[in-house]
Coordinates of C-alpha atoms in Angstrom, one line a residue:
Chain A
M95 CA -19.2 5.5 7.4
K96 CA -15.8 4.5 5.9
I97 CA -17.5 2.9 3.0
L98 CA -19.3 6.2 2.4
Y99 CA -16.0 8.1 2.4
F100 CA -14.6 5.5 0.1
L101 CA -17.5 5.9 -2.3
I102 CA -17.3 9.7 -2.2
A103 CA -13.6 9.5 -2.9
L104 CA -14.3 7.0 -5.7
F105 CA -17.0 9.3 -7.2
L106 CA -14.8 12.3 -7.1
T107 CA -11.9 10.4 -8.6
L108 CA -13.9 9.0 -11.5
S109 CA -16.2 11.9 -12.2
G110 CA -14.0 14.9 -11.3
G111 CA -13.0 17.4 -13.8
L112 CA -9.4 16.3 -13.5
L113 CA -10.0 13.0 -15.2
P114 CA -10.8 14.3 -18.7
L115 CA -7.8 16.7 -18.4
F116 CA -5.4 13.8 -17.7
T117 CA -7.1 11.6 -20.3
Q118 CA -6.6 14.2 -22.9
A119 CA -3.0 14.8 -21.8
I120 CA -2.1 11.2 -22.3
A121 CA -3.6 11.3 -25.8
A122 CA -1.0 13.9 -26.6
E123 CA 2.1 12.3 -25.2
V124 CA 2.8 8.7 -24.6
G125 CA 6.4 7.4 -24.3
S126 CA 7.7 4.7 -26.5
G127 CA 7.4 1.1 -25.3
A128 CA 11.1 1.0 -24.6
E129 CA 11.0 4.2 -22.7
I130 CA 8.1 3.0 -20.6
I131 CA 10.0 -0.2 -19.8
N132 CA 13.1 1.9 -18.9
N133 CA 11.0 4.2 -16.7
N134 CA 8.9 1.6 -14.8
C135 CA 10.2 -2.0 -14.6
A136 CA 13.3 -1.1 -12.5
R137 CA 11.2 0.7 -9.9
C138 CA 10.7 -2.8 -8.4
H139 CA 12.6 -5.5 -10.4
N140 CA 15.0 -6.2 -13.2
S141 CA 13.4 -6.0 -16.6
R142 CA 12.6 -9.5 -17.7
P143 CA 14.1 -10.8 -21.0
I144 CA 11.5 -10.2 -23.7
Q145 CA 12.2 -13.6 -25.3
E146 CA 11.2 -15.3 -22.0
F147 CA 7.6 -15.1 -22.9
S148 CA 5.6 -15.3 -26.2
I149 CA 3.6 -12.3 -27.4
Q150 CA 0.4 -14.2 -26.4
E151 CA 1.9 -14.6 -22.9
W152 CA 3.0 -10.9 -22.7
S153 CA -0.6 -9.9 -23.6
V154 CA -1.8 -11.6 -20.4
I155 CA 1.2 -10.5 -18.3
M156 CA 1.0 -6.8 -19.2
P157 CA -2.5 -6.2 -17.7
H158 CA -1.1 -7.6 -14.5
M159 CA 1.8 -5.2 -14.7
R160 CA -0.5 -2.4 -15.7
E161 CA -2.1 -2.5 -12.3
K162 CA 1.1 -3.3 -10.3
A163 CA 3.1 -0.4 -11.9
H164 CA 0.2 2.1 -12.3
L165 CA 0.6 2.1 -16.1
T166 CA -2.1 3.6 -18.2
G167 CA -3.9 1.7 -20.9
K168 CA -2.1 3.6 -23.6
E169 CA 1.2 2.9 -22.0
T170 CA 0.4 -0.8 -21.8
E171 CA -0.5 -0.7 -25.5
A172 CA 2.8 1.0 -26.4
V173 CA 4.8 -1.6 -24.5
M174 CA 2.9 -4.4 -26.3
K175 CA 3.7 -2.7 -29.6
F176 CA 7.4 -2.6 -28.7
L177 CA 7.4 -6.2 -27.6
K178 CA 5.8 -7.3 -30.9
T179 CA 8.5 -5.3 -32.8
I180 CA 11.2 -7.1 -30.9
S181 CA 9.6 -10.5 -31.1
S182 CA 9.0 -10.3 -34.9
G183 CA 11.8 -11.0 -37.3
P184 CA 12.7 -8.4 -39.9
D185 CA 11.2 -10.5 -42.7
I186 CA 7.8 -10.8 -40.9
N187 CA 7.5 -7.1 -40.0
T188 CA 7.1 -6.2 -43.7
A189 CA 5.0 -3.1 -43.0
D190 CA 7.8 -1.5 -41.1
V191 CA 10.5 -2.6 -43.5
V192 CA 8.7 -0.8 -46.3
E193 CA 8.6 2.4 -44.3
I194 CA 12.0 2.3 -42.8
P195 CA 15.2 1.8 -44.8
I196 CA 16.6 -1.5 -43.6
L197 CA 20.2 -0.2 -43.6
D198 CA 19.8 3.1 -41.9
G199 CA 21.3 3.1 -38.4
G200 CA 19.2 6.0 -37.1
A201 CA 16.0 4.4 -38.3
L202 CA 17.0 1.1 -36.8
M203 CA 17.7 2.8 -33.4
T204 CA 14.2 4.4 -33.6
K205 CA 12.5 1.2 -34.6
Y206 CA 14.0 -0.8 -31.8
G207 CA 13.7 2.0 -29.2
C208 CA 17.4 2.0 -28.3
Q209 CA 17.1 5.4 -26.7
G210 CA 14.3 4.2 -24.5
C211 CA 17.0 2.7 -22.3
H212 CA 20.3 4.2 -23.6
S213 CA 21.4 7.8 -23.7
F214 CA 22.7 8.9 -27.2
N215 CA 23.6 12.5 -28.2
G216 CA 22.4 13.6 -24.8
Q217 CA 18.9 12.1 -25.1
G218 CA 17.5 8.8 -23.9
G219 CA 17.1 6.5 -20.9
A220 CA 19.4 5.5 -18.1
L221 CA 18.6 1.8 -17.8
G222 CA 21.6 0.9 -19.9
P223 CA 24.9 2.8 -20.4
A224 CA 25.3 5.8 -22.7
L225 CA 26.1 4.7 -26.3
D226 CA 28.0 7.8 -27.4
N227 CA 31.6 6.5 -26.8
T228 CA 30.8 2.8 -26.6
V229 CA 32.6 1.8 -29.8
E230 CA 35.6 4.0 -29.0
Q231 CA 35.9 2.7 -25.4
K232 CA 34.9 -1.0 -25.8
G233 CA 35.5 -1.7 -29.5
A234 CA 33.3 -2.5 -32.4
E235 CA 33.5 -6.2 -31.7
F236 CA 32.1 -5.7 -28.2
V237 CA 29.1 -3.8 -29.7
R238 CA 28.6 -6.6 -32.3
K239 CA 28.6 -9.2 -29.6
K240 CA 26.3 -7.2 -27.4
L241 CA 23.8 -6.9 -30.3
T242 CA 24.1 -10.6 -31.1
D243 CA 24.1 -11.9 -27.6
P244 CA 23.0 -9.2 -25.1
Q245 CA 23.8 -11.2 -22.0
F246 CA 27.2 -12.4 -23.1
N247 CA 29.0 -10.0 -20.6
N248 CA 26.3 -9.7 -17.9
P249 CA 23.8 -12.5 -17.4
A250 CA 21.5 -10.0 -15.6
S251 CA 21.4 -7.5 -18.5
A252 CA 17.9 -6.5 -19.3
M253 CA 18.8 -5.8 -23.0
P254 CA 16.6 -7.7 -25.4
K255 CA 17.9 -9.5 -28.4
M256 CA 16.8 -7.6 -31.4
P257 CA 15.8 -9.4 -34.6
L258 CA 18.7 -7.8 -36.5
S259 CA 20.5 -9.1 -39.6
A260 CA 24.3 -9.1 -39.8
A261 CA 24.1 -6.1 -42.2
Q262 CA 21.9 -4.2 -39.8
I263 CA 24.3 -4.9 -36.9
E264 CA 27.1 -3.5 -39.0
E265 CA 25.0 -0.5 -39.8
L266 CA 24.3 0.2 -36.2
V267 CA 27.9 -0.2 -35.1
D268 CA 28.9 2.3 -37.9
F269 CA 26.2 4.7 -36.9
I270 CA 27.1 4.7 -33.2
E271 CA 30.9 5.0 -34.0
Q272 CA 30.4 7.9 -36.4
K273 CA 28.5 9.9 -33.9
Chain B
M261 CA -33.2 -30.7 -53.7
R262 CA -33.8 -28.1 -51.1
I263 CA -32.4 -30.4 -48.5
G264 CA -29.4 -31.0 -50.6
K265 CA -28.8 -27.2 -51.0
F266 CA -29.3 -26.8 -47.2
I267 CA -26.7 -29.6 -46.5
G268 CA -24.3 -28.0 -49.0
L269 CA -24.7 -24.6 -47.4
L270 CA -24.2 -26.1 -44.0
A271 CA -21.1 -27.9 -45.2
F272 CA -19.8 -24.6 -46.6
A273 CA -20.6 -22.8 -43.4
S274 CA -19.0 -25.5 -41.3
S275 CA -15.8 -25.4 -43.4
T276 CA -15.7 -21.6 -43.0
T277 CA -16.2 -21.9 -39.2
A278 CA -13.5 -24.5 -39.0
F279 CA -11.2 -22.2 -40.8
Q280 CA -12.0 -19.4 -38.4
V281 CA -11.3 -21.6 -35.4
Y282 CA -8.1 -22.7 -37.0
A283 CA -7.2 -19.1 -37.6
T284 CA -7.7 -18.0 -34.0
P285 CA -4.3 -19.1 -32.7
Q286 CA -2.6 -16.6 -35.1
D287 CA -4.1 -13.9 -32.9
D288 CA -1.5 -12.1 -30.6
T289 CA -3.9 -12.1 -27.7
G290 CA -3.5 -14.8 -25.0
R291 CA -5.8 -15.9 -22.3
F292 CA -3.8 -17.6 -19.5
V293 CA -0.3 -17.4 -18.1
F294 CA 1.3 -19.4 -15.3
A295 CA 4.1 -17.4 -13.7
G296 CA 5.5 -16.8 -10.2
Y297 CA 8.6 -17.2 -8.2
G298 CA 10.2 -19.5 -5.6
D299 CA 13.2 -19.8 -3.4
V300 CA 15.4 -22.2 -1.5
K301 CA 17.1 -20.9 1.6
Y302 CA 19.7 -22.1 4.1
E303 CA 19.4 -20.1 7.3
K304 CA 21.4 -20.3 10.6
S305 CA 19.8 -18.5 13.5
D306 CA 21.4 -17.9 16.9
L307 CA 18.1 -17.2 18.5
Q308 CA 16.5 -20.4 17.3
D309 CA 19.8 -22.2 17.8
S310 CA 19.3 -24.1 14.6
S311 CA 20.2 -24.1 10.9
A312 CA 17.9 -25.4 8.3
F313 CA 17.1 -25.5 4.6
S314 CA 13.6 -24.3 3.5
A315 CA 11.8 -24.1 0.2
R316 CA 8.9 -22.2 -1.2
F317 CA 7.0 -22.2 -4.5
V318 CA 4.8 -19.3 -5.3
P319 CA 2.8 -19.8 -8.5
I320 CA 0.8 -16.8 -10.0
F321 CA -2.1 -17.5 -12.2
L322 CA -3.1 -14.8 -14.7
F323 CA -6.2 -14.8 -16.8
S324 CA -7.1 -12.2 -19.3
L325 CA -10.9 -12.4 -19.7
N326 CA -11.0 -9.5 -22.1
D327 CA -9.5 -6.0 -22.6
K328 CA -11.4 -4.7 -19.6
M329 CA -11.1 -7.6 -17.1
H330 CA -8.1 -9.4 -15.7
V331 CA -7.9 -12.0 -13.0
E332 CA -4.8 -12.8 -10.9
A333 CA -4.2 -15.2 -8.1
E334 CA -1.0 -16.1 -6.2
T335 CA -0.6 -19.0 -3.8
E336 CA 2.4 -19.7 -1.6
I337 CA 3.2 -23.4 -1.2
S338 CA 5.8 -24.1 1.4
L339 CA 7.0 -26.7 3.8
N340 CA 6.8 -26.0 7.5
E341 CA 9.1 -27.3 10.2
A342 CA 6.9 -30.3 10.9
G343 CA 7.2 -31.4 7.3
E344 CA 3.7 -30.4 6.4
T345 CA 2.9 -28.6 3.2
E346 CA 1.3 -25.3 3.8
I347 CA -0.7 -23.5 1.2
E348 CA -1.6 -19.8 1.5
L349 CA -3.7 -17.6 -0.8
E350 CA -1.6 -14.5 -1.1
Y351 CA -4.1 -12.7 -3.4
A352 CA -7.0 -13.6 -5.7
D353 CA -8.7 -10.6 -7.3
I354 CA -10.1 -9.2 -10.5
H355 CA -9.1 -5.9 -12.1
Y356 CA -11.6 -4.0 -14.1
F357 CA -9.9 -1.3 -16.2
L358 CA -12.7 1.3 -16.1
T359 CA -10.8 4.0 -18.1
D360 CA -7.3 4.5 -19.5
T361 CA -6.2 5.6 -16.0
T362 CA -8.6 4.1 -13.6
T363 CA -8.7 0.5 -12.3
I364 CA -11.1 -1.1 -9.9
T365 CA -9.9 -4.2 -8.0
A366 CA -12.1 -6.6 -6.0
G367 CA -11.1 -9.7 -4.1
K368 CA -8.1 -10.4 -1.9
F369 CA -5.4 -8.0 -3.0
L370 CA -2.0 -6.8 -1.9
L371 CA -2.6 -3.8 0.3
P372 CA -1.2 -0.6 -1.2
F373 CA 0.3 0.6 2.1
G374 CA 3.9 1.5 1.5
Q375 CA 5.8 -0.4 -1.2
F376 CA 7.1 -3.6 0.4
S377 CA 3.8 -5.5 0.7
A378 CA 2.5 -4.4 -2.7
N379 CA 5.6 -4.6 -4.8
W380 CA 8.9 -5.6 -3.2
H381 CA 8.0 -8.7 -1.1
P382 CA 8.6 -11.5 -3.8
S383 CA 11.9 -13.1 -3.0
W384 CA 13.3 -12.5 -6.5
I385 CA 12.6 -8.8 -6.1
N386 CA 13.5 -8.3 -2.4
R387 CA 17.2 -7.7 -2.1
T388 CA 17.6 -9.6 1.2
P389 CA 16.3 -13.0 2.3
W390 CA 14.2 -11.4 5.0
T391 CA 11.4 -9.0 5.3
P392 CA 12.4 -5.5 6.5
G393 CA 12.3 -5.3 10.3
I394 CA 9.2 -3.2 10.5
Y395 CA 7.2 -5.8 8.7
G396 CA 6.8 -9.4 9.8
S397 CA 4.3 -11.1 7.6
H398 CA 4.9 -13.5 4.8
G399 CA 6.0 -16.4 6.9
S400 CA 8.9 -14.8 8.5
S401 CA 10.1 -15.4 12.0
Q402 CA 12.2 -12.6 13.3
A403 CA 13.3 -11.1 16.5
M404 CA 11.9 -7.7 15.8
T405 CA 8.3 -7.1 16.6
P406 CA 6.7 -5.8 13.3
L407 CA 4.8 -2.6 13.2
L408 CA 2.2 -3.5 10.6
P409 CA 2.4 -7.1 9.6
I410 CA 0.0 -6.8 6.8
L411 CA 0.3 -8.1 3.3
S412 CA -3.1 -8.4 1.8
D413 CA -6.8 -8.1 2.7
V414 CA -10.2 -8.8 1.2
G415 CA -12.2 -5.9 -0.2
I416 CA -12.5 -3.3 -3.0
A417 CA -9.9 -0.9 -4.2
V418 CA -9.7 1.8 -6.8
Q419 CA -6.5 3.0 -8.5
Q420 CA -6.1 6.2 -10.4
T421 CA -3.0 7.3 -12.3
F422 CA -2.7 11.0 -12.9
Y423 CA -0.6 11.4 -16.0
F424 CA 1.4 14.5 -16.4
S425 CA 4.0 13.2 -18.9
S426 CA 5.9 10.0 -19.5
K427 CA 8.2 11.0 -16.7
Q428 CA 5.8 12.5 -14.1
K429 CA 2.8 10.8 -12.6
I430 CA 0.8 10.8 -9.4
F431 CA -0.5 7.4 -8.2
L432 CA -3.6 7.3 -6.0
D433 CA -4.9 4.1 -4.4
L434 CA -7.9 3.8 -2.1
Y435 CA -9.3 0.7 -0.5
V436 CA -12.0 -0.7 1.8
T437 CA -11.3 -4.1 3.4
N438 CA -12.4 -6.3 6.2
G439 CA -9.5 -5.0 8.3
A440 CA -7.8 -6.0 11.4
S441 CA -9.3 -7.9 14.4
A442 CA -8.4 -8.6 18.0
E443 CA -6.2 -11.6 18.1
A444 CA -8.1 -14.6 19.5
H445 CA -6.7 -16.0 22.8
A446 CA -4.0 -13.4 22.8
E447 CA -1.5 -13.7 25.5
E448 CA -1.6 -10.0 26.3
E449 CA 1.7 -8.6 27.4
V450 CA 1.4 -6.1 30.3
V451 CA 3.7 -3.3 29.5
D452 CA 6.0 -2.7 32.4
E453 CA 5.5 0.8 33.5
H454 CA 9.1 1.2 34.7
D455 CA 10.6 0.0 31.4
E456 CA 8.4 2.4 29.5
E457 CA 9.3 5.3 31.8
A458 CA 12.9 4.5 31.1
E459 CA 12.2 4.7 27.4
E460 CA 10.0 7.7 27.0
G461 CA 8.6 8.7 30.4
E462 CA 5.0 8.5 29.1
D463 CA 1.9 6.3 29.8
E464 CA 0.7 6.9 33.3
H465 CA -1.0 3.5 33.7
A466 CA 0.0 0.0 33.2
A467 CA -2.1 -1.4 30.3
A468 CA -2.2 -4.5 28.2
F469 CA -0.4 -4.1 24.9
P470 CA -3.1 -4.9 22.3
E471 CA -2.6 -7.9 20.2
V472 CA -4.0 -7.2 16.7
E473 CA -4.5 -9.8 14.1
F474 CA -4.0 -8.8 10.5
E475 CA -4.6 -12.1 8.8
A476 CA -6.9 -11.6 5.9
T477 CA -10.2 -13.6 6.2
S478 CA -13.5 -13.8 4.4
G479 CA -15.2 -12.7 7.6
D480 CA -15.1 -9.8 10.0
N481 CA -15.4 -9.6 13.7
N482 CA -17.4 -6.4 13.4
K483 CA -19.3 -4.2 10.9
N484 CA -16.5 -1.7 10.6
K485 CA -14.3 -1.8 7.5
A486 CA -10.7 -0.8 7.2
F487 CA -10.1 2.2 5.0
G488 CA -6.9 3.6 3.6
G489 CA -4.9 4.4 0.7
R490 CA -1.6 5.6 -0.7
I491 CA -0.7 8.7 -2.8
A492 CA 2.6 8.8 -4.5
Y493 CA 4.5 11.1 -6.8
A494 CA 6.8 9.5 -9.4
F495 CA 9.5 11.4 -11.3
L496 CA 10.5 8.5 -13.6
P497 CA 12.7 6.7 -13.8
A498 CA 14.6 7.9 -10.8
I499 CA 12.3 8.8 -7.9
E500 CA 9.0 7.6 -6.3
I501 CA 7.8 8.9 -2.9
G502 CA 4.6 8.0 -1.3
A503 CA 2.4 8.5 1.8
S504 CA 0.1 5.8 3.1
Y505 CA -2.8 5.6 5.6
Y506 CA -4.7 2.8 7.2
T507 CA -7.4 2.9 9.8
A508 CA -9.7 0.2 11.3
K509 CA -11.6 -0.7 14.4
Y510 CA -10.4 -4.1 15.4
D511 CA -12.5 -5.2 18.4
E512 CA -16.0 -6.7 18.3
D513 CA -17.5 -3.6 20.2
E514 CA -15.9 -1.2 17.6
R515 CA -14.3 0.8 20.4
L516 CA -10.7 0.3 19.6
D517 CA -8.9 1.8 16.6
I518 CA -5.7 1.1 14.9
T519 CA -4.3 3.8 12.7
A520 CA -1.1 3.7 10.7
Q521 CA 0.6 6.3 8.6
G522 CA 3.5 5.5 6.3
F523 CA 6.0 7.2 4.1
D524 CA 8.1 5.5 1.5
I525 CA 10.8 6.4 -0.8
N526 CA 12.3 4.6 -3.8
L527 CA 15.4 6.0 -5.6
I528 CA 16.5 4.2 -8.7
G529 CA 19.9 5.0 -10.2
S530 CA 22.0 3.5 -13.0
H531 CA 24.0 1.5 -10.5
Y532 CA 22.1 1.8 -7.2
L533 CA 18.8 1.4 -5.5
I534 CA 17.7 3.1 -2.2
R535 CA 14.5 2.0 -0.7
G536 CA 13.0 3.0 2.6
E537 CA 9.8 3.2 4.6
Y538 CA 8.7 4.9 7.8
I539 CA 5.6 3.7 9.6
S540 CA 3.9 5.1 12.7
T541 CA 1.0 3.4 14.4
E542 CA -1.5 4.3 17.1
T543 CA -3.3 1.4 18.6
D544 CA -6.1 1.6 21.2
G545 CA -5.9 -0.7 24.1
L546 CA -8.0 -1.2 27.2
E547 CA -6.5 -0.2 30.6
E548 CA -7.1 -2.5 33.5
E549 CA -10.8 -2.4 34.5
D550 CA -12.0 -0.8 37.6
E551 CA -14.6 -2.6 39.7
H552 CA -17.2 0.1 39.1
E553 CA -16.2 1.6 35.8
A554 CA -15.6 0.4 32.3
A555 CA -12.0 0.3 31.3
D556 CA -10.5 3.4 29.8
I557 CA -8.8 3.4 26.4
A558 CA -5.1 3.9 26.3
V559 CA -3.3 4.8 23.0
F560 CA -0.1 3.0 22.2
K561 CA 2.1 4.8 19.8
R562 CA 4.9 3.1 17.9
N563 CA 7.0 3.9 15.0
G564 CA 9.9 2.5 13.0
W565 CA 11.7 2.6 9.7
F566 CA 14.0 0.8 7.4
L567 CA 16.4 1.9 4.7
Q568 CA 17.9 -0.4 2.2
S569 CA 20.7 0.5 -0.2
V570 CA 21.9 -1.7 -3.1
F571 CA 25.1 -1.0 -5.0
Q572 CA 25.1 -2.7 -8.4
A573 CA 28.8 -3.2 -8.6
G574 CA 28.6 -4.9 -12.0
Q575 CA 27.3 -1.7 -13.6
I576 CA 30.5 0.1 -12.7
W577 CA 33.0 -2.8 -13.1
P578 CA 31.6 -5.1 -15.9
Q579 CA 33.9 -8.0 -14.8
L580 CA 31.8 -8.4 -11.7
G581 CA 28.8 -9.2 -13.8
G582 CA 25.6 -9.4 -11.8
T583 CA 27.2 -8.7 -8.4
E584 CA 25.5 -6.3 -6.0
L585 CA 26.2 -5.2 -2.4
V586 CA 23.3 -4.7 0.0
V587 CA 23.1 -2.9 3.3
E588 CA 19.9 -2.5 5.3
Y589 CA 19.1 -0.8 8.6
A590 CA 15.8 -1.2 10.4
K591 CA 14.7 0.3 13.7
T592 CA 11.5 0.0 15.8
N593 CA 10.8 2.3 18.7
K594 CA 8.9 1.9 21.9
F595 CA 7.1 -1.2 23.3
A596 CA 9.3 -3.4 21.2
E597 CA 12.5 -1.3 20.7
A598 CA 15.0 -3.0 18.4
K599 CA 17.4 -2.3 15.6
R600 CA 18.8 -4.5 12.9
W601 CA 21.7 -4.4 10.5
V602 CA 21.7 -6.5 7.4
A603 CA 24.7 -6.8 5.0
G604 CA 24.8 -9.0 2.0
V605 CA 26.2 -9.8 -1.4
N606 CA 23.9 -10.9 -4.2
Y607 CA 24.8 -12.4 -7.5
W608 CA 22.3 -12.4 -10.4
L609 CA 22.6 -15.5 -12.6
D610 CA 20.3 -13.8 -15.0
A611 CA 17.7 -11.0 -14.8
R612 CA 15.2 -13.2 -12.8
S613 CA 17.3 -15.5 -10.6
V614 CA 19.7 -14.4 -7.8
I615 CA 21.8 -16.0 -5.1
K616 CA 21.9 -13.9 -1.9
F617 CA 24.5 -14.2 0.9
S618 CA 23.3 -12.2 3.8
Y619 CA 24.1 -11.7 7.5
E620 CA 21.9 -9.9 10.0
D621 CA 22.4 -8.7 13.5
T622 CA 19.3 -7.8 15.5
D623 CA 19.6 -6.0 18.8
V624 CA 16.4 -6.2 20.9
K625 CA 16.2 -3.9 23.9
V626 CA 14.0 -6.2 26.0
G627 CA 14.3 -9.7 24.8
D628 CA 16.8 -12.0 23.0
D629 CA 19.1 -10.7 20.4
D630 CA 19.6 -12.6 17.2
Q631 CA 22.2 -13.1 14.5
R632 CA 21.4 -14.9 11.3
L633 CA 23.2 -16.1 8.3
A634 CA 21.3 -17.0 5.1
V635 CA 22.0 -18.1 1.6
Q636 CA 19.0 -17.9 -0.6
Y637 CA 18.5 -18.9 -4.2
S638 CA 15.5 -17.0 -5.6
Y639 CA 14.0 -17.2 -9.0
G640 CA 11.1 -15.7 -10.9
F641 CA 9.5 -17.6 -13.7

């Protein structure tokens, strides 16, 4: 009898009118990969350093985490896209370089999903500290070091090391400071 | 001549194929990953009157068969007190991603009852070296009698994520598994009527406290299957609250039920974590048989809860780095009334490895109390 209940519940879940509704909803709005990491990883554990695994390994790990964290398929894809962005160097990711000015702080913040984890101008995640007054409070050198070696001041920091050039780091420091 | 052309065509095709095979590693899609966790622990227990080092290694094997199918298996390899190596299959299952939001799982899987078994039990995730007092599985030995010592079982599950926005979701998990069974050769404990009267004033007859076995097996002692699930609401990234249910007939005659309900909460802040679960169980047990009549069924009700808070001090004072403070309180009521305090300091060496210094004090109403000190080095890999 319990199997019957289970099958009925399964049938209602899969064929119910709600499913298309939610499937359509997700098509309209999926968070960025960084935002999904911010929203979901810390529910159970620290975010693991992105550089710990290769993209091929992440492609096997993410389906595992999809089930564990109840991520949707589209969210999983968004995370993979973010991981690829972080893992690829600026010279390799030529398609994005063409579209995004390489020395534009705002565009760099968007590309690397900084506000997925950090609040800035009142918007963004809470996994990391707010960026608004970081340069003023901690100094430009701290921000440079954080972007160069994210774990230098906290070995447990979940912040990934972005593939940024020295010029891009300066651009980001200026952008955060001017805001 | 035709043979020559054929050989030439074959050579060209072979070279093309060889190029394609060579090109495959450029793909971003992997097939296999070896991950997992492990720990080394020093523990001093007053109850056991001993202190000892222990070690575990828990590899996880992940296979991505294709976009729709994913295989995972976790084994726990540990050394017991006699020096023998013990290997336990924690889970081994296959996920089929039916739709964007629906996943079917078959095999031996972590039971989605509450959050501890399904998500928080790995030692590099659990903030103390011990399981919460209301659980008792996963190789732990503890003074508290667990309410639902269940980690995983064999069967089928379906998971549905209802997606409202990137911040709001409802999770639904349903499962059918082999379920619990009556413990073989159980030394049944006859509940002392007077003790219970002192506690609650209920239960008119002395009855044997039922011993229920939750160990997952590839067999079943009856045709009945356990059924249950969990529904949770998540307001990400800060809150997740869930309600769980589990029911099974555990005896060969399919007369005796065990039913459990649970509530769990998970609060995630920028510098704190608060995790808790409440479980209540109703377990049927047979009263003493009359000479002329079949034994009546008595219902044993228990409940308990735990609440764990973690203060990530390094988030407030950066000079403390990965330091966090942990306090946990657990309580079980009736038939095995006990309470336990845990206090600890953890230091994260990096995002996946932590050293925990913890002390626990367990006060058991009927039985021996316990105090333990543990230092555990846990790592995920």
